[in-house]
XYZ file of C-alpha atoms in Angstrom:
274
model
C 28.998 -6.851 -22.603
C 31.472 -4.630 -23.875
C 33.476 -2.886 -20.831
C 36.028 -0.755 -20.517
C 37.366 2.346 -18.608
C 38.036 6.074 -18.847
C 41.907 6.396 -19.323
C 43.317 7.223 -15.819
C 41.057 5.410 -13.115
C 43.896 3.240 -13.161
C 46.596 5.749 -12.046
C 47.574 7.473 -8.286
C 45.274 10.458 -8.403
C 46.470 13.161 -9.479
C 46.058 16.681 -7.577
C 42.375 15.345 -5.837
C 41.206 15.508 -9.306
C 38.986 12.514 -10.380
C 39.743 12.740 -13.359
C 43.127 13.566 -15.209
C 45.308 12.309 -18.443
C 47.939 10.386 -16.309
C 50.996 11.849 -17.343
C 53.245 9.864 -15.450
C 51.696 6.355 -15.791
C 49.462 6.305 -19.213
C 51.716 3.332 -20.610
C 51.456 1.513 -17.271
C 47.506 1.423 -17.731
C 47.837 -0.555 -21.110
C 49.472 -3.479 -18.911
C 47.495 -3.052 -15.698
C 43.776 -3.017 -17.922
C 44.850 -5.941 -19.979
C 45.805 -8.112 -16.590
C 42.548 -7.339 -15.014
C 40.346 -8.030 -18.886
C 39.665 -4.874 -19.685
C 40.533 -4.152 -23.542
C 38.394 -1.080 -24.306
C 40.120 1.927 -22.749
C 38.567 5.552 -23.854
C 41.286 8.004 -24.142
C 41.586 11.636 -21.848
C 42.279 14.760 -23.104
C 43.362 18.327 -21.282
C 44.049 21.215 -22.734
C 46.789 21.817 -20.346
C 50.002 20.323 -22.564
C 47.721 19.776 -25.051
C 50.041 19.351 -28.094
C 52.113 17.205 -26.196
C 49.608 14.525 -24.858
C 50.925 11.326 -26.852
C 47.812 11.422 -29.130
C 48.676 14.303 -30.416
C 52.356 13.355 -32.282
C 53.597 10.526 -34.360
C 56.039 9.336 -31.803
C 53.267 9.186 -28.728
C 50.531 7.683 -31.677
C 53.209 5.214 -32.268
C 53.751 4.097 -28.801
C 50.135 3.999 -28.725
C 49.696 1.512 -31.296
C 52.783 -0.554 -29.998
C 51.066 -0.615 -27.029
C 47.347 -1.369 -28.160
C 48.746 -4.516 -30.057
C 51.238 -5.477 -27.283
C 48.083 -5.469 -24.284
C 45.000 -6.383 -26.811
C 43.481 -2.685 -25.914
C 41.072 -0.936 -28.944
C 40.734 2.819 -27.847
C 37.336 3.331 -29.322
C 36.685 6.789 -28.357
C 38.019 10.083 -26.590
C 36.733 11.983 -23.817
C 37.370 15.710 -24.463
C 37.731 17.507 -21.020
C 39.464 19.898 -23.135
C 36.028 20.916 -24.696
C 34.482 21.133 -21.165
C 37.837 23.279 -19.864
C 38.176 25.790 -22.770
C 34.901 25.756 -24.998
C 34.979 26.818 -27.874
C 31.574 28.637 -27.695
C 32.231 30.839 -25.229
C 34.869 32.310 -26.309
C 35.949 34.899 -29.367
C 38.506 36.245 -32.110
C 41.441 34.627 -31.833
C 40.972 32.470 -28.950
C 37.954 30.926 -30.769
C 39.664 30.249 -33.833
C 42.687 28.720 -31.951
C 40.381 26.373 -29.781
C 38.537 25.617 -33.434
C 42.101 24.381 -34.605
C 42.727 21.959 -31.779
C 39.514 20.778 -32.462
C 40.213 19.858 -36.217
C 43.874 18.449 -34.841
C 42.346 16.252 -32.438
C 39.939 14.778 -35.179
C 42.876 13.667 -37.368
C 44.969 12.068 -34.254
C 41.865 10.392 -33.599
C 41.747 9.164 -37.188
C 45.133 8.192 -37.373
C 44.323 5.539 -34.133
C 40.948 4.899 -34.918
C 39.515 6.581 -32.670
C 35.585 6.807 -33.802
C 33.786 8.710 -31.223
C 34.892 12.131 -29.669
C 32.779 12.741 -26.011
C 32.325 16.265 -26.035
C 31.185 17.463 -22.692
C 28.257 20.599 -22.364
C 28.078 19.830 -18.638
C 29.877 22.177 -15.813
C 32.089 24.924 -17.419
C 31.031 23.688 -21.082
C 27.160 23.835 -20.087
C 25.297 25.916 -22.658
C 23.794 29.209 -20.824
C 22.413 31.229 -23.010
C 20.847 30.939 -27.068
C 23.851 32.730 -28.069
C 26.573 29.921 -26.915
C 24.029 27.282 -28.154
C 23.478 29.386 -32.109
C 27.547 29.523 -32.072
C 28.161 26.030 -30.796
C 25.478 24.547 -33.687
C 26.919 26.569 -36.408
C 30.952 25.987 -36.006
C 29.890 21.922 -35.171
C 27.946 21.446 -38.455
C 30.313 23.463 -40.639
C 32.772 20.319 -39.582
C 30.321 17.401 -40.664
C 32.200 16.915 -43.843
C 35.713 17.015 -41.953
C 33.591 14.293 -39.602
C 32.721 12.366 -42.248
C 36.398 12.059 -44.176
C 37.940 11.251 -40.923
C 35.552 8.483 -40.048
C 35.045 10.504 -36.244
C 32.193 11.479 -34.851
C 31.160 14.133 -32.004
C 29.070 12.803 -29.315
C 27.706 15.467 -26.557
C 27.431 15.051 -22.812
C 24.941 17.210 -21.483
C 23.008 18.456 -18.497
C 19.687 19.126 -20.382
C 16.491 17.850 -19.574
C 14.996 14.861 -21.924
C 12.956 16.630 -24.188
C 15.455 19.758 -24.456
C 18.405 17.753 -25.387
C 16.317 15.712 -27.668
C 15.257 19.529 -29.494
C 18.905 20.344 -29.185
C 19.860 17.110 -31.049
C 17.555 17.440 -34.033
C 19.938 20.767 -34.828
C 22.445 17.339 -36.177
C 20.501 15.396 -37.826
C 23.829 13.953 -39.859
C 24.972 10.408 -38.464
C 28.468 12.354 -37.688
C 26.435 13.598 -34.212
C 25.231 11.171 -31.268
C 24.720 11.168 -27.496
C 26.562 9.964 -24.615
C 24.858 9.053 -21.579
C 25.902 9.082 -18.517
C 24.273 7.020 -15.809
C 25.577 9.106 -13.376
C 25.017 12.358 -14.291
C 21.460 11.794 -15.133
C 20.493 10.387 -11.587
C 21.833 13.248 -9.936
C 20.052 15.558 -12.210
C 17.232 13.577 -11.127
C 16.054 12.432 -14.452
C 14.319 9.167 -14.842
C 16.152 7.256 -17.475
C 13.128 6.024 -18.920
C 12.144 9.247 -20.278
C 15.762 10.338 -21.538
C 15.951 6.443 -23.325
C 12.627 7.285 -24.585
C 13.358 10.470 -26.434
C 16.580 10.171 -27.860
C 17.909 6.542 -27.003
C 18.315 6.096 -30.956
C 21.297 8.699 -30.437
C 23.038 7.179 -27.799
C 26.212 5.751 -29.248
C 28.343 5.498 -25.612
C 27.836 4.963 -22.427
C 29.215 6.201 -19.109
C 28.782 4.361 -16.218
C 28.799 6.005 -12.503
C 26.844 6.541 -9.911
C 26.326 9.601 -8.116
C 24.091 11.034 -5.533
C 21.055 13.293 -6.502
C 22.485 16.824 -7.001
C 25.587 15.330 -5.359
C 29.127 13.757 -5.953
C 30.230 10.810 -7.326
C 29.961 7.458 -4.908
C 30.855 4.484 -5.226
C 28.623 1.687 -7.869
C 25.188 0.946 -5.585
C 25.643 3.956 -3.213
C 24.339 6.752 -5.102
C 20.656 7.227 -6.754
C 20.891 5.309 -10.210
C 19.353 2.208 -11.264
C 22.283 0.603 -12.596
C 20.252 -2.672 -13.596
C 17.313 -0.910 -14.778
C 19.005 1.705 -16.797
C 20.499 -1.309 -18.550
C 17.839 -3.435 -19.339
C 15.990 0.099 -20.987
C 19.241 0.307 -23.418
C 19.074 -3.274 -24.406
C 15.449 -3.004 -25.132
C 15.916 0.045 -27.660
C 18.920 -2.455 -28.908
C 22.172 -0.431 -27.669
C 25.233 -2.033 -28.663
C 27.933 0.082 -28.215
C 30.301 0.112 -24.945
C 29.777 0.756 -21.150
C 32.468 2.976 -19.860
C 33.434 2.925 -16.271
C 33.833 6.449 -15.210
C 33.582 5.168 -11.625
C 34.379 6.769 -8.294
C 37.941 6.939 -7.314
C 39.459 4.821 -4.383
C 40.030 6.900 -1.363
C 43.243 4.298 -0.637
C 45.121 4.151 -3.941
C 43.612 0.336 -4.782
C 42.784 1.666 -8.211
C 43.541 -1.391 -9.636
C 41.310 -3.692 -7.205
C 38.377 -1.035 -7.148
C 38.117 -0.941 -10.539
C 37.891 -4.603 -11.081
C 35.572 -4.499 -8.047
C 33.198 -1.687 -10.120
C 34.046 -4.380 -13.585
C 32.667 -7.134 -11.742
C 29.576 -5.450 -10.155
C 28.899 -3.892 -14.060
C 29.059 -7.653 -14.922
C 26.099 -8.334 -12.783
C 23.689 -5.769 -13.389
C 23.767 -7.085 -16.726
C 22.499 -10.280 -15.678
C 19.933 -8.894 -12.758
């Protein structure tokens, strides 16, 4: 069981937002994760401030990497909320080009910490709307595989597509530089059964997300909301998923972010053994 825990849940909130880089308290996480046994921590990333998030200079990638070694935390991936605020895609000229750049920039921060998988989200603001966005998105992604591939990084999309859709959209990358994140979550309250997404492109999945949320609602608390938690688990280890289960939980309503997320660690814990 490899656990960890989207950078953040274990910070106040910040502006009602559920999720946020933590500004204020990113190097308290590394100390608060490791006392609780979480070592996998998956990094944030806004576009607001972008060049000045810590993973994006040598003196915040150094602190980083004091602090990874000091806590026994791997960052194994990245969770681009940047991508969802300001895509790329739908966009033009220079601002395109611009957005293109950060992209390459954040690839070689992530190299430089080892950073392996980039979670690049085409839900909400970054959902794909027309065959346009989708033609420009394909083309500008695979025109990077060889950056991918020399940077040991690869790009793995969150999306709101259907089974069979998303698996047509995946086939566009057929290179191992491309994946699929899943998010438990999301796909209950799209109201997709799990056994047809696992079905169609569970050989792409290469991280997990793990939340609950109510159909075509919000985000609840583990158990409250309309995914099957256990069974969705038991489907991944049957297709022989290995990678990690990220808690991308609900947020605690007062400021126990600590004991809620151990709570959510602990109930992740035994779903793997129902």
């Amino acid at each position: 069981m490899k656990i960890g825990f989207i950078q953040g849940r274990l910070s106040p909130i910040i502006d009602g937002k559920i999720q946020a880089f933590p500004w204020d308290f990113w190097e308290d996480e590394f100390a608060l994760a490791c006392k609780i046994k979480l070592n996998i921590m998956e990094w944030t990333l806004d576009q607001g401030k972008l060049n000045f998030n810590p993973l994006m200079n040598c003196e915040g990638q150094n602190k980083i990497k004091t602090l990874c070694n000091n806590y026994n935390i791997k960052i194994p991936s990245l969770t681009g909320d940047c991508f969802m605020q300001f895509p790329f895609f739908k966009f033009s000229g220079k601002q395109k080009s611009s957005l293109l750049s950060d992209l390459k920039n954040i690839i070689k921060s992530c190299f430089k910490l080892d950073i392996s998988l980039i979670v690049f989200p085409l839900v909400d603001n970054s959902s794909i709307k027309n065959s346009n966005q989708k033609s420009i998105l394909i083309s500008e992604l695979i025109k990077l595989e060889g950056f991918l591939e020399q940077h040991n990084v690869k790009i793995i999309f969150e999306s709101d597509l259907n089974p069979n859709n998303l698996r047509k959209f995946i086939n566009n990358f057929p290179s191992k530089n491309f994946g699929i994140n899943y998010d438990i979550g999301n796909s209950a309250s799209l109201g997709f059964d799990y056994r047809d997404e696992l079905n169609s492109y569970g050989d792409r999945i290469l991280n997990v997300h793990v939340k609950d949320r109510l159909l075509n609602g919000e985000t609840v608390p583990l158990g409250l909301g309309n995914a099957n938690i256990p069974g969705v688990i038991k489907a991944l280890q049957k297709i022989n998923y290995n990678g990690n289960y990220i808690l991308q939980t609900a947020r605690s309503k007062n400021e126990n972010h600590v004991g809620i997320l151990s709570k959510y660690r602990d109930q992740l814990k035994e779903a793997f053994l129902n």
